[in-house]
Coordinates of C-alpha atoms in Angstrom, one line a residue:
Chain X
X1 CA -43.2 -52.0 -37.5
X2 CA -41.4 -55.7 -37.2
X3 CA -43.3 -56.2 -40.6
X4 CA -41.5 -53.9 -42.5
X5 CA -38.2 -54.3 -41.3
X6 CA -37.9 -57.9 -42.1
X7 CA -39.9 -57.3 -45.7
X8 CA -37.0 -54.7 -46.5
X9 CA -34.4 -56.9 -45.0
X10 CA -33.4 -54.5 -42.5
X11 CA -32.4 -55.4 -38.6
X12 CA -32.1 -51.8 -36.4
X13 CA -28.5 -53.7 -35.5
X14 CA -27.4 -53.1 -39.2
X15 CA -27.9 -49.2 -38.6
X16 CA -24.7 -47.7 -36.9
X17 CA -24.8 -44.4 -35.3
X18 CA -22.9 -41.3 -37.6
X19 CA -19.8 -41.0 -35.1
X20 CA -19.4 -44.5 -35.2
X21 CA -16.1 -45.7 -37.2
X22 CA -15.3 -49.1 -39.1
X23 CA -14.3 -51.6 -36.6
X24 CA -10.6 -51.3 -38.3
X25 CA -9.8 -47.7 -37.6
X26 CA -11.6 -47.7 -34.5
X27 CA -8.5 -50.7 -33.1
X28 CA -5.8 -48.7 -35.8
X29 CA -6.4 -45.6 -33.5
X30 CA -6.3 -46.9 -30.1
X31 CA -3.3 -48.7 -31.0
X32 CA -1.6 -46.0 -31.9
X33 CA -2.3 -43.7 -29.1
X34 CA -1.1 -46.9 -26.8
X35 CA 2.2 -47.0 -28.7
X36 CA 2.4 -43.0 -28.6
X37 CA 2.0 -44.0 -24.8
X38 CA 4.2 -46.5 -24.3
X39 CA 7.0 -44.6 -26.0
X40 CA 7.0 -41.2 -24.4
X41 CA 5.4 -41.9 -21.1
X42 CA 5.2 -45.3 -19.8
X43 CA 8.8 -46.6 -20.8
X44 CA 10.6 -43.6 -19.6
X45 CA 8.7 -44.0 -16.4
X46 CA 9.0 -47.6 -15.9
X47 CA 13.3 -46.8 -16.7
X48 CA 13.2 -44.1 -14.1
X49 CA 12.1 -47.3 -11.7
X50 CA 14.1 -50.0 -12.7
X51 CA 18.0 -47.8 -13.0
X52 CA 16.7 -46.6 -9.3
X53 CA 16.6 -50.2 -7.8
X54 CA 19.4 -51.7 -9.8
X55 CA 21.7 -51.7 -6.7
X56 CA 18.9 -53.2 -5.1
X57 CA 16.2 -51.7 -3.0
X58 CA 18.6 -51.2 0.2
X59 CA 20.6 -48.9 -1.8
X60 CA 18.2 -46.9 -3.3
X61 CA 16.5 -45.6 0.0
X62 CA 19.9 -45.6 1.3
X63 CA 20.6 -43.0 -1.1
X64 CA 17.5 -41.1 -0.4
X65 CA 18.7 -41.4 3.7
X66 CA 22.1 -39.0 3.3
X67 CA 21.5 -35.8 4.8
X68 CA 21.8 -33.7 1.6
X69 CA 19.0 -35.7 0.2
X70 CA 16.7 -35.5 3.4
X71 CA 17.4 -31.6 3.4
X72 CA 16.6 -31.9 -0.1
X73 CA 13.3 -33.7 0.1
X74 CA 11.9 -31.3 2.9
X75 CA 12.9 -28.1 1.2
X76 CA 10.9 -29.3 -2.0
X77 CA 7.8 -30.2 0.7
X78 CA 8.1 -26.8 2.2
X79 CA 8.3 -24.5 -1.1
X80 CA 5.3 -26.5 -2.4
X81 CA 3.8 -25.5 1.2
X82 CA 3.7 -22.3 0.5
X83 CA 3.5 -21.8 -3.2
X84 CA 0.6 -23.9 -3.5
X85 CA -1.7 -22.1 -1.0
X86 CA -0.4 -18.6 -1.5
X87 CA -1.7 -19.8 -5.4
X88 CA -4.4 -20.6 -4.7
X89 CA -5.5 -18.1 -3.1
X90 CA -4.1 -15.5 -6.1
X91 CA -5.5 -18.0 -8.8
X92 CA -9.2 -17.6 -7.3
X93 CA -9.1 -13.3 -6.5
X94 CA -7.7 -13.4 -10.1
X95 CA -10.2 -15.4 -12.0
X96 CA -13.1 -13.7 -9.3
X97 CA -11.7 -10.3 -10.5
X98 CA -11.7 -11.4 -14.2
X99 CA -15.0 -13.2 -14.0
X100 CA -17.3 -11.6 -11.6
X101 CA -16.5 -7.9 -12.7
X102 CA -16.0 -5.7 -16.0
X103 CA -13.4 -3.0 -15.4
X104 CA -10.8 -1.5 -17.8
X105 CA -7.9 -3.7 -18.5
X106 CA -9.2 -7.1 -18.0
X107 CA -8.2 -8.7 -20.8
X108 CA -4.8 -7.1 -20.4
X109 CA -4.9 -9.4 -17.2
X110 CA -5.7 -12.5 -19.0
X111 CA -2.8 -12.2 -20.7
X112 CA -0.7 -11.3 -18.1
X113 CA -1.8 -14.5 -16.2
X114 CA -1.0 -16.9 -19.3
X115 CA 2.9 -15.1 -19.5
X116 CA 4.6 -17.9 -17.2
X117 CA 3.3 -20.5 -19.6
X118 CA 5.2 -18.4 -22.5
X119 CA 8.2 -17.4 -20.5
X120 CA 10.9 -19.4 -20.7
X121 CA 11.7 -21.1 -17.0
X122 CA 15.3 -20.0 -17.3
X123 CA 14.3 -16.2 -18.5
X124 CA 11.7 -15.9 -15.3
X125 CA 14.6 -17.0 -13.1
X126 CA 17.3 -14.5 -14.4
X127 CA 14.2 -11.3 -14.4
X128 CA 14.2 -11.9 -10.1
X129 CA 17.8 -12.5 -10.2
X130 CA 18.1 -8.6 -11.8
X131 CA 15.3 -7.7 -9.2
X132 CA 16.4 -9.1 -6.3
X133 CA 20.1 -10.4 -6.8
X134 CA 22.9 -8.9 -4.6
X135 CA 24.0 -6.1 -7.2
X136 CA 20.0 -4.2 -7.7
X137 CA 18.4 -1.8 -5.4
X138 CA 16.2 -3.8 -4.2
X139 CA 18.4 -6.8 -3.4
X140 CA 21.2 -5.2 -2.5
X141 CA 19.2 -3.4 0.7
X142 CA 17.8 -6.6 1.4
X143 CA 20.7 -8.7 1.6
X144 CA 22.2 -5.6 4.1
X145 CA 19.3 -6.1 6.1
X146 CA 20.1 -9.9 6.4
X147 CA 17.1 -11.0 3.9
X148 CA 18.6 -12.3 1.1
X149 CA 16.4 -13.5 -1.7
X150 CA 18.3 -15.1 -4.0
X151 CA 20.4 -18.1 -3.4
X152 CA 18.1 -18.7 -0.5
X153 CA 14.7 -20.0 0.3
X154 CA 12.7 -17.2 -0.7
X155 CA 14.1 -17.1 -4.0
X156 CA 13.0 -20.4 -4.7
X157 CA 9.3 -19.7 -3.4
X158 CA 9.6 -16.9 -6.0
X159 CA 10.9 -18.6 -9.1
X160 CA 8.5 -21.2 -8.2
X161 CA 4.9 -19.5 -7.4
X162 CA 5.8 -17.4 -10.9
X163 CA 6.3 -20.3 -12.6
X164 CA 2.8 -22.1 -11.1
X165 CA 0.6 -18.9 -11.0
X166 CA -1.7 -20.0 -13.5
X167 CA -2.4 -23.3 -13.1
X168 CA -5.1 -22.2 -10.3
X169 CA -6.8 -19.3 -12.4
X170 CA -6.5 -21.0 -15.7
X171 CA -9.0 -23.8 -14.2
X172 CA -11.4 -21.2 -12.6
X173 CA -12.2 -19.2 -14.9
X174 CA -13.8 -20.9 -17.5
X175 CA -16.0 -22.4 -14.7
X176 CA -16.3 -19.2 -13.3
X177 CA -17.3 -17.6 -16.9
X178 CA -20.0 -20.8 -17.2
X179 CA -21.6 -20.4 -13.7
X180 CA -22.1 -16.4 -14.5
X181 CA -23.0 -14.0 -11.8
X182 CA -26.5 -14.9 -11.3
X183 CA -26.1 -17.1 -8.5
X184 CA -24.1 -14.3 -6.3
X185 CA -26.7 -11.6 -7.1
X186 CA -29.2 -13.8 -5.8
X187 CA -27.2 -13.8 -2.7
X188 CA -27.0 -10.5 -2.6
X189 CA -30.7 -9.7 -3.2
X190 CA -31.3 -12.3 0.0
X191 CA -29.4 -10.2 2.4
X192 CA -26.5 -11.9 2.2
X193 CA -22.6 -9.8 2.7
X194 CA -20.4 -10.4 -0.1
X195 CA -18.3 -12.3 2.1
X196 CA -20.7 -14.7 3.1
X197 CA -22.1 -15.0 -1.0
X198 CA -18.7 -15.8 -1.6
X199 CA -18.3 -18.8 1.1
X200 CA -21.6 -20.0 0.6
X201 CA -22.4 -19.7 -2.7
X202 CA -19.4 -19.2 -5.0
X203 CA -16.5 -21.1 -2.9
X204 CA -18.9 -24.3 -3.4
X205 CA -19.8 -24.0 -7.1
X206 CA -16.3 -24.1 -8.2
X207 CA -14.4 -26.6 -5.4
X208 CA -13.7 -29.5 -8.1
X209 CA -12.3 -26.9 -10.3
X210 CA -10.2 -25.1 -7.3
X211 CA -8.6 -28.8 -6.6
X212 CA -8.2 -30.0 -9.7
X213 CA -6.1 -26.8 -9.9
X214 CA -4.4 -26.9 -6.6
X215 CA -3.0 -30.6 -7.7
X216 CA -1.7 -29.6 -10.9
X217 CA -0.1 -26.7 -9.4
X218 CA 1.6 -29.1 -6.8
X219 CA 2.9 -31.6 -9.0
X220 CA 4.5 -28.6 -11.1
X221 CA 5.4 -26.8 -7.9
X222 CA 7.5 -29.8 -6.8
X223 CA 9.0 -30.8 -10.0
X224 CA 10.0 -27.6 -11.4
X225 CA 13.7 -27.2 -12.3
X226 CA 14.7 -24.1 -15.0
X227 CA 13.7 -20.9 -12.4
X228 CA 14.7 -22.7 -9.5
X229 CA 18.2 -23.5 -10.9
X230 CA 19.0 -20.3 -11.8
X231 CA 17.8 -18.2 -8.7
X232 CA 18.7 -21.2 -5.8
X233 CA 22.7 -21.3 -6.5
X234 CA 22.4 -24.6 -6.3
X235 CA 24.1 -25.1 -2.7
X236 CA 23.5 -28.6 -1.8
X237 CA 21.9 -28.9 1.9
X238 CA 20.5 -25.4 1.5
X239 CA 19.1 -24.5 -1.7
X240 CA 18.9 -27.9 -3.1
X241 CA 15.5 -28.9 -3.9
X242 CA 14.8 -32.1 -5.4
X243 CA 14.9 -32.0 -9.3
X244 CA 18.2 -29.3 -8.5
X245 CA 19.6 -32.7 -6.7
X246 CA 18.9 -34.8 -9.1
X247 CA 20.8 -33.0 -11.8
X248 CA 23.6 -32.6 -9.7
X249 CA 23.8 -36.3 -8.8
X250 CA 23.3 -37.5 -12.4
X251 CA 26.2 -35.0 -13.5
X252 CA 28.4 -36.8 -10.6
X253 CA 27.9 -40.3 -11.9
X254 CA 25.8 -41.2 -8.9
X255 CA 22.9 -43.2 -11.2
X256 CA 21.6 -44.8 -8.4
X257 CA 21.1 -41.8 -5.9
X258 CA 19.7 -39.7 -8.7
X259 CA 17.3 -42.4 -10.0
X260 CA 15.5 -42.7 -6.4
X261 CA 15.1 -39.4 -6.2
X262 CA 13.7 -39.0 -9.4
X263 CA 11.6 -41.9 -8.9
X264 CA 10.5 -40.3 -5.5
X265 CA 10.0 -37.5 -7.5
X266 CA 7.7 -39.4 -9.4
X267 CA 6.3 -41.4 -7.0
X268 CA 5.1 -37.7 -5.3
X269 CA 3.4 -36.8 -8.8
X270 CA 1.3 -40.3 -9.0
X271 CA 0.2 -39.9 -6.0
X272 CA -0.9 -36.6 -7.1
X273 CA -2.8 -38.0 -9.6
X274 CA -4.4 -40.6 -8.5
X275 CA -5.6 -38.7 -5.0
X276 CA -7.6 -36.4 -8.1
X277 CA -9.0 -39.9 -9.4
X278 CA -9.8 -41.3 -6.4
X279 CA -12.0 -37.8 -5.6
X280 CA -13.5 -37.7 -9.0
X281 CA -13.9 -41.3 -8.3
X282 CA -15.9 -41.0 -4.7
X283 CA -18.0 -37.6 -5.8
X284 CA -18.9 -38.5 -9.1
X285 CA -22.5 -38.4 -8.6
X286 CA -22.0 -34.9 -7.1
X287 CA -19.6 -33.9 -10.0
X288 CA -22.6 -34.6 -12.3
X289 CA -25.3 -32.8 -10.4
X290 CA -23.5 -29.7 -10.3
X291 CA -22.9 -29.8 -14.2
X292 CA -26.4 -30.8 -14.8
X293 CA -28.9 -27.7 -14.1
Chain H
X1 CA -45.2 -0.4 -0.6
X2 CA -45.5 2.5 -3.3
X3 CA -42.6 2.9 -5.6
X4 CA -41.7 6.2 -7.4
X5 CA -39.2 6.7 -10.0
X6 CA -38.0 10.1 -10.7
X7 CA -36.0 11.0 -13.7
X8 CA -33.7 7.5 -13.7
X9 CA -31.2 7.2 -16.5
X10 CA -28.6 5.2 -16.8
X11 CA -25.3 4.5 -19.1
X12 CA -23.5 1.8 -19.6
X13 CA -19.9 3.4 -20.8
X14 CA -21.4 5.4 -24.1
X15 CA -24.5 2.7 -24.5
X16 CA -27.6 4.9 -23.2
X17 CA -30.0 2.0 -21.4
X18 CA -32.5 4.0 -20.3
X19 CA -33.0 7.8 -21.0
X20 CA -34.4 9.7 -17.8
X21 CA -37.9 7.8 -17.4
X22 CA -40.4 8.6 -14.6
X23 CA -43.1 6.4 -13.1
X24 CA -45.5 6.0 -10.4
X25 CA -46.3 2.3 -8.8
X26 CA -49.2 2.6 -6.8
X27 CA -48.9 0.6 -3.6
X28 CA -50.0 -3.4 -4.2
X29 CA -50.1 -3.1 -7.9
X30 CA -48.8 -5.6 -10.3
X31 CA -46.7 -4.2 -13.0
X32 CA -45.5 -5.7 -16.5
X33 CA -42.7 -3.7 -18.1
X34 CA -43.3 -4.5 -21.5
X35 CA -40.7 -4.2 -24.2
X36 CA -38.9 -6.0 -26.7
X37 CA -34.8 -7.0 -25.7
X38 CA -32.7 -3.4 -25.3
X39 CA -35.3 -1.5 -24.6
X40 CA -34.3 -1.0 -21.1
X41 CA -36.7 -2.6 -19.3
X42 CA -34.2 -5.3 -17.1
X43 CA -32.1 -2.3 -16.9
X44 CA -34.9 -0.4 -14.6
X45 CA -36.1 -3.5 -12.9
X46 CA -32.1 -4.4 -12.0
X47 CA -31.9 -0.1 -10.2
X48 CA -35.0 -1.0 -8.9
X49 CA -33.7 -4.1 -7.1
X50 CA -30.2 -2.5 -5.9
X51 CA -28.3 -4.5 -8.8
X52 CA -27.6 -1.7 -10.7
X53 CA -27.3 2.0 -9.9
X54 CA -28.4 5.0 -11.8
X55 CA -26.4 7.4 -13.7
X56 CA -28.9 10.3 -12.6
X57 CA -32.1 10.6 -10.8
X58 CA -33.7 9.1 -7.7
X59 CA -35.7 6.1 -6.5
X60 CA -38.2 6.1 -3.6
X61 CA -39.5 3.9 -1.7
X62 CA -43.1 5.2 0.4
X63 CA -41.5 8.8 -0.1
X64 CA -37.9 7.7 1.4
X65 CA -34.7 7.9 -0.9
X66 CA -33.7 4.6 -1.7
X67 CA -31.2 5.7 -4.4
X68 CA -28.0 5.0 -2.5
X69 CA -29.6 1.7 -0.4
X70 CA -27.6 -1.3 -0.9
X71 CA -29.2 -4.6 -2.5
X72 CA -28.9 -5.9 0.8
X73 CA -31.2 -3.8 2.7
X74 CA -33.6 -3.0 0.0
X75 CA -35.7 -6.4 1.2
X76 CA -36.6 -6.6 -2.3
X77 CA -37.6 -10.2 -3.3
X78 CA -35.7 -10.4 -6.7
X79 CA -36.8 -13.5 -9.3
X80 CA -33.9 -14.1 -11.9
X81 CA -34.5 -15.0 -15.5
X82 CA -33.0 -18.8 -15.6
X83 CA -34.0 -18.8 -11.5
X84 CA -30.4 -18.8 -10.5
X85 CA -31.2 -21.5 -7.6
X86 CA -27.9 -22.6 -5.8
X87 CA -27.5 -25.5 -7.2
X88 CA -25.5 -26.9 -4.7
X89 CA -27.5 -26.6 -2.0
X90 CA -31.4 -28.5 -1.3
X91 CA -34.9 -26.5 -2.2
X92 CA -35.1 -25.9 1.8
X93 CA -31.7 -24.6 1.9
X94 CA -32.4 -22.6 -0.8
X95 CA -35.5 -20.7 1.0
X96 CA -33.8 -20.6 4.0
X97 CA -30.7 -18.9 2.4
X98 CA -32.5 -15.7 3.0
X99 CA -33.4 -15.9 7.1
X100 CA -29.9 -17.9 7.6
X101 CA -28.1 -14.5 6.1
X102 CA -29.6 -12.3 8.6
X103 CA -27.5 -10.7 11.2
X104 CA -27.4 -12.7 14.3
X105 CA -29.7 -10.9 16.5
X106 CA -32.5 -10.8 14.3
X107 CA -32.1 -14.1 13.2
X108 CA -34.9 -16.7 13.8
X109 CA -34.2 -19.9 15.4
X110 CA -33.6 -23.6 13.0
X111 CA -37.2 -24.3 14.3
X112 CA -38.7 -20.9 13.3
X113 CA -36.7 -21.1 10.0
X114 CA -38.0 -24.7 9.3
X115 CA -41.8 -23.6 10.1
X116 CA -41.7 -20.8 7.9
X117 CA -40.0 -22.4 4.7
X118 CA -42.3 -25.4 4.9
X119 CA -45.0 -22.3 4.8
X120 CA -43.3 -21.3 1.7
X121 CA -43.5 -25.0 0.4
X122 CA -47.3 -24.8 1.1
X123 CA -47.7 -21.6 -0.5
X124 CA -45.7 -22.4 -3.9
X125 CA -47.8 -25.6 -3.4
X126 CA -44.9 -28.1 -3.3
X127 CA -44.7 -29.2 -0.2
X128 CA -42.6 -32.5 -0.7
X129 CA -39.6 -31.2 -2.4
X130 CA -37.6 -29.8 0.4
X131 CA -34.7 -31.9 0.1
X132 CA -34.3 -32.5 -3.5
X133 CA -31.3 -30.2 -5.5
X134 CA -32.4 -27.9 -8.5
X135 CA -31.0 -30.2 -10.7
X136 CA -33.7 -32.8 -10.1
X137 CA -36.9 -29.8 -10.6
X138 CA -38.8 -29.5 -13.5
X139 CA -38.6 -25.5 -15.2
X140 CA -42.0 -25.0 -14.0
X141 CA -41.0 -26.3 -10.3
X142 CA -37.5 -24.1 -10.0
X143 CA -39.3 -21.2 -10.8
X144 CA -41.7 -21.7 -8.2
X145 CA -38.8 -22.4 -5.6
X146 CA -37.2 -19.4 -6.8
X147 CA -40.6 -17.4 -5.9
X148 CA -40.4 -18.8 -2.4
X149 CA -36.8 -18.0 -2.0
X150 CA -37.4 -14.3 -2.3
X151 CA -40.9 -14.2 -0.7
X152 CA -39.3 -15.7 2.3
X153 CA -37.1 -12.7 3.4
X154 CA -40.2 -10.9 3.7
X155 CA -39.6 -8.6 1.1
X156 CA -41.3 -5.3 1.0
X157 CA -41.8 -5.8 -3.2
X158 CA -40.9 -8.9 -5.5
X159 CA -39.4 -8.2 -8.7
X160 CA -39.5 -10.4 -11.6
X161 CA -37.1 -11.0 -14.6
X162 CA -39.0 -12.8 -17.2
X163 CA -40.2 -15.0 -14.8
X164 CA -42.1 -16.9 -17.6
X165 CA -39.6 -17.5 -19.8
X166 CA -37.8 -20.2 -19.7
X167 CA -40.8 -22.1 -19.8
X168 CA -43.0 -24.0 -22.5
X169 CA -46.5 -22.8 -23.1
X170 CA -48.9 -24.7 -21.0
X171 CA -46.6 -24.3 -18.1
X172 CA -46.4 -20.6 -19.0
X173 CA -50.1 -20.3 -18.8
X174 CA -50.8 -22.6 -14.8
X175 CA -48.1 -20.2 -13.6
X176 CA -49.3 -17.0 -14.6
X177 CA -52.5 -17.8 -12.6
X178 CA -49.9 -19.0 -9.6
X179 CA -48.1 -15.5 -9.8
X180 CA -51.4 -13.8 -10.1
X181 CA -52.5 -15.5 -6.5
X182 CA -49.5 -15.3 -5.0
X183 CA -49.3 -11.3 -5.9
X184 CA -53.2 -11.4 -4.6
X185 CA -52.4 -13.6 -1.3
X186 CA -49.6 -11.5 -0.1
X187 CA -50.2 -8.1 -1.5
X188 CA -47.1 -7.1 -2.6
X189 CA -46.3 -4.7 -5.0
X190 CA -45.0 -6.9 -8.2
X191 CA -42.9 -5.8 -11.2
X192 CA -42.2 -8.3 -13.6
X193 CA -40.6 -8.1 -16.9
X194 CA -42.0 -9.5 -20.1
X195 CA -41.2 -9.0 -23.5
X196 CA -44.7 -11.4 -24.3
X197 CA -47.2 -8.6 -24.5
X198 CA -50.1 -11.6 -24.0
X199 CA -48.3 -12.3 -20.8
X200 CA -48.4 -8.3 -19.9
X201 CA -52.1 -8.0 -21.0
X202 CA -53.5 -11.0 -19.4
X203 CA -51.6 -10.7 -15.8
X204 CA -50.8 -7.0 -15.0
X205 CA -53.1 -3.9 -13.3
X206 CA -51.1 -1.8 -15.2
X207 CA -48.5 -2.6 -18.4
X208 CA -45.7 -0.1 -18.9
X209 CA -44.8 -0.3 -22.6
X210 CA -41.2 0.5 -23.0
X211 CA -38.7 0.5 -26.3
X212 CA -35.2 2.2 -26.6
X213 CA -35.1 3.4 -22.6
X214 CA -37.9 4.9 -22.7
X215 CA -41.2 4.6 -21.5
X216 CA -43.7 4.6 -24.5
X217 CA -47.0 4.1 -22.7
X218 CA -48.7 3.4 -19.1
X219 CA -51.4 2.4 -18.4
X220 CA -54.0 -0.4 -17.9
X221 CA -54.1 -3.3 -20.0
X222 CA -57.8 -2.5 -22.2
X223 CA -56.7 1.3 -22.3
X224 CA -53.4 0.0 -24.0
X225 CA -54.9 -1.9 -26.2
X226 CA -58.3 0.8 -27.0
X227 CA -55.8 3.5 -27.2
X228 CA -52.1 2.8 -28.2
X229 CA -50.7 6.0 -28.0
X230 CA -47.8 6.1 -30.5
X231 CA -46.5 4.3 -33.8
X232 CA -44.2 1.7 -32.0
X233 CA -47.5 0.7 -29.1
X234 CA -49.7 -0.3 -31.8
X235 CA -47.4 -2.1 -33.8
X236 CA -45.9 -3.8 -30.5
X237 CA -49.3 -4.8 -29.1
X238 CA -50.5 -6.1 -32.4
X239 CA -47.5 -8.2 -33.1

């Protein structure tokens, strides 16, 4: 075999594989997705940080220690408490249902799931305001009743779980869709309840998807700003959460308190991220086996 | 156990599956349903196993009406096509998925549980792969584990969905034998699903020809093949 490579002058390093580019285009491309980067991502990021701790570092947690900003910071927390779980739990009975069974209407539900991603922010938040604002049916008898939804709390937990709904389902189900049924009907045909098929067998099997979801849906949960704006009102201490604040600050000329709470902002979503890294980091042998099979 | 079917058909929204077939399994027998793909024959094997329910007639079980029984208490060991092992769990945990599932009271201790799935091991003859995952298993090996899975809740039938299938051809051929002693070891009345009409021949009592949804032809495998009694049997057979 070594014979007739060297006779016909040919090394097995001179053959390239057919993906494989010319060294040229190969380092043309990568530098231009770096620049593409740098320019839309990195730099504005990096800015956020530096116009935050211009005044100096005292001054920018300073500005994040007023009690405006504190009430602020823990409403943002909270709403993300409870639209993140209450998603989760909708995002996996939606993909089950979508998934698991065939029934009339499905695909009516597919779309229905994707319509936050199509609906404008601003639209979603005036459709509860007509729902649930002072001057409809519902609203109206609510707000009687001492419940008011809009330009409170649970306006916001609202505007916000609409606005994340399908960050949860939109990762399950094509997992879901790959996994088939199989698995559960083997369950089943072992004596085991649907219940306990579901916690033992199905729950598992889709866990990196489920939290790969669940942190998406958190970053966006704490950093969205169109729905919010319009159903919250906007009153600083109350219905203030964080990207509301930092609007209002910017608009007051207050660079400094706005940029440390956008870079906290920020600083929530890295964090974010890099606790998903860090597990795909840690399980990555487990990752694999369960996409092996 | 004997199983009769009387008169199952079944519909999936205007698709006809299977057109009102009858048949008689005689108590330990090992079955082939023989067919070629849509002619029903998962279809009955799925009613048989709980999966699916009939559109119209009746299934019994030693004379009882098992129509209505849920999949969970039919104790019917069910083998899946591609195996469907959990693939997150070990080969032990697998078998043991079964006896962990039972209700508390007749539930047998994590002693009993480990004596009889090492049993299972023995049987399947793979006794040293209780803690590896599915993912690690040959075809040949998973399909084995999946036999022990269902054989370990003590099921009053197995039921087999192309058991052979997903494997290549000198596998195929050790694990037929291994399905034939199993079947002969713990005389259980087997159904397994086939469209390889060699398989059906060479491993079955009896071979239920089927095409369509309906039942073309029972009986044992030399009668079949001496006296194919329509068109589509002898062209099948031949193939």
């Amino acid at each position: 075999m070594t014979t007739t490579l060297k006779t016909s002058g040919l090394r097995p390093q001179n053959f390239k594989s057919a993906t494989q580019e010319p060294v040229w285009l190969r380092y043309t491309l990568i530098a231009v997705v770096l620049l593409v980067l740098s320019v839309l991502l990195y730099a504005p990021l990096i800015a956020v940080f530096v116009e935050a701790l211009d005044d100096g570092i005292i001054m920018a947690i300073e500005s994040l220690g007023n009690r405006d900003a504190q009430e602020a910071i823990k409403l943002t927390l909270i709403i993300a408490a409870i639209a993140v779980p209450a998603n989760a739990l909708f995002g996996i009975a939606a993909a089950w249902a979508i998934t698991k069974f065939d029934w009339r209407g499905k695909a009516f539900l597919i779309t229905l799931i994707d319509l936050p991603f199509s609906v404008s922010p601003v639209v979603a938040g005036l459709c509860l305001i007509l729902l649930f604002g002072a001057n409809s049916m519902v609203g109206g008898w609510l707000v009687a009743n001492g419940y008011p939804i809009i330009f409170a709390v649970p306006g916001i937990v609202l505007a916000t779980m609409f606005i994340t709904f399908p960050f949860v389902a939109r990762e399950l189900i094509p997992v879901m869709t790959e996994q088939g049924r199989s698995e559960e009907e083997a369950a089943l045909t072992l004596g085991a309840s649907g219940w306990r098929a579901f916690f033992t067998v199905t729950l598992p099997n889709i866990r990196w998807a489920l939290l790969y979801g669940v942190l998406l849906c958190n970053a966006r949960a704490m950093g969205e700003f169109g729905a919010v704006a319009v159903v919250s009102g906007k009153i600083r201490g109350q219905t203030a959460t964080m990207p509301i604040m930092i609007e209002m600050l910017y608009n007051e000329y207050m660079s400094v308190a706005a940029f440390s709470m956008a870079a906290l902002l920020a600083v929530l979503a890295l964090v974010t991220l890099m606790l998903k890294s860090a597990l795909e980091w840690r399980y990555a042998d487990q990752l694999a086996a369960s996409h092996r099979h | 156990m004997q199983i009769e079917i009387d008169e199952i058909a079944k519909e999936f929204g205007t698709a006809t599956a299977l057109q009102a077939v009858s048949l008689s399994i005689p108590s330990g027998a090992l079955i082939a349903l023989l067919g070629p793909s849509g002619s029903g024959k998962t279809t009955l094997l799925r009613i048989l196993g709980g999966l699916e329910y009939p559109t119209s007639g009746r299934v019994l079980f030693d004379g009882e009406d098992a129509t209505g029984l849920s999949v969970q208490n039919r104790r019917a060991g069910f083998v899946f096509q591609h195996y469907a092992l959990f693939r997150h769990m070990t080969v032990f945990e697998n078998i043991a998925y079964g006896l962990r599932s039972r209700p508390r009271p007749s539930r047998p201790t994590n002693a009993e549980i480990e004596r009889r799935v090492n049993r299972l091991l023995e049987l399947i003859q793979l006794p040293a792969i209780g803690k590896r995952y599915p993912s690690q298993l040959s075809g040949g090996q998973r399909q084995r584990v999946a036999l022990a899975r269902a054989l370990a809740i003590e099921p009053r039938m197995l039921l087999l969905d192309e058991p052979f299938g997903a494997l290549d051809a000198r596998v195929r051929k050790e694990l037929r034998q291994g399905l034939r002693d199993i079947h002969d070891t713990t005389g259980l009345t087997t159904v397994f699903v086939t469209h390889d009409q060699d398989e059906a021949m060479e491993l079955a009592d009896l071979v239920v020809v089927m095409s369509m949804g309906r039942i073309e032809q029972v009986g044992k495998p030399a009668d079949i093949r001496a006296k194919p009694k329509t068109q589509f049997v002898r062209e099948f057979i031949s193939a």
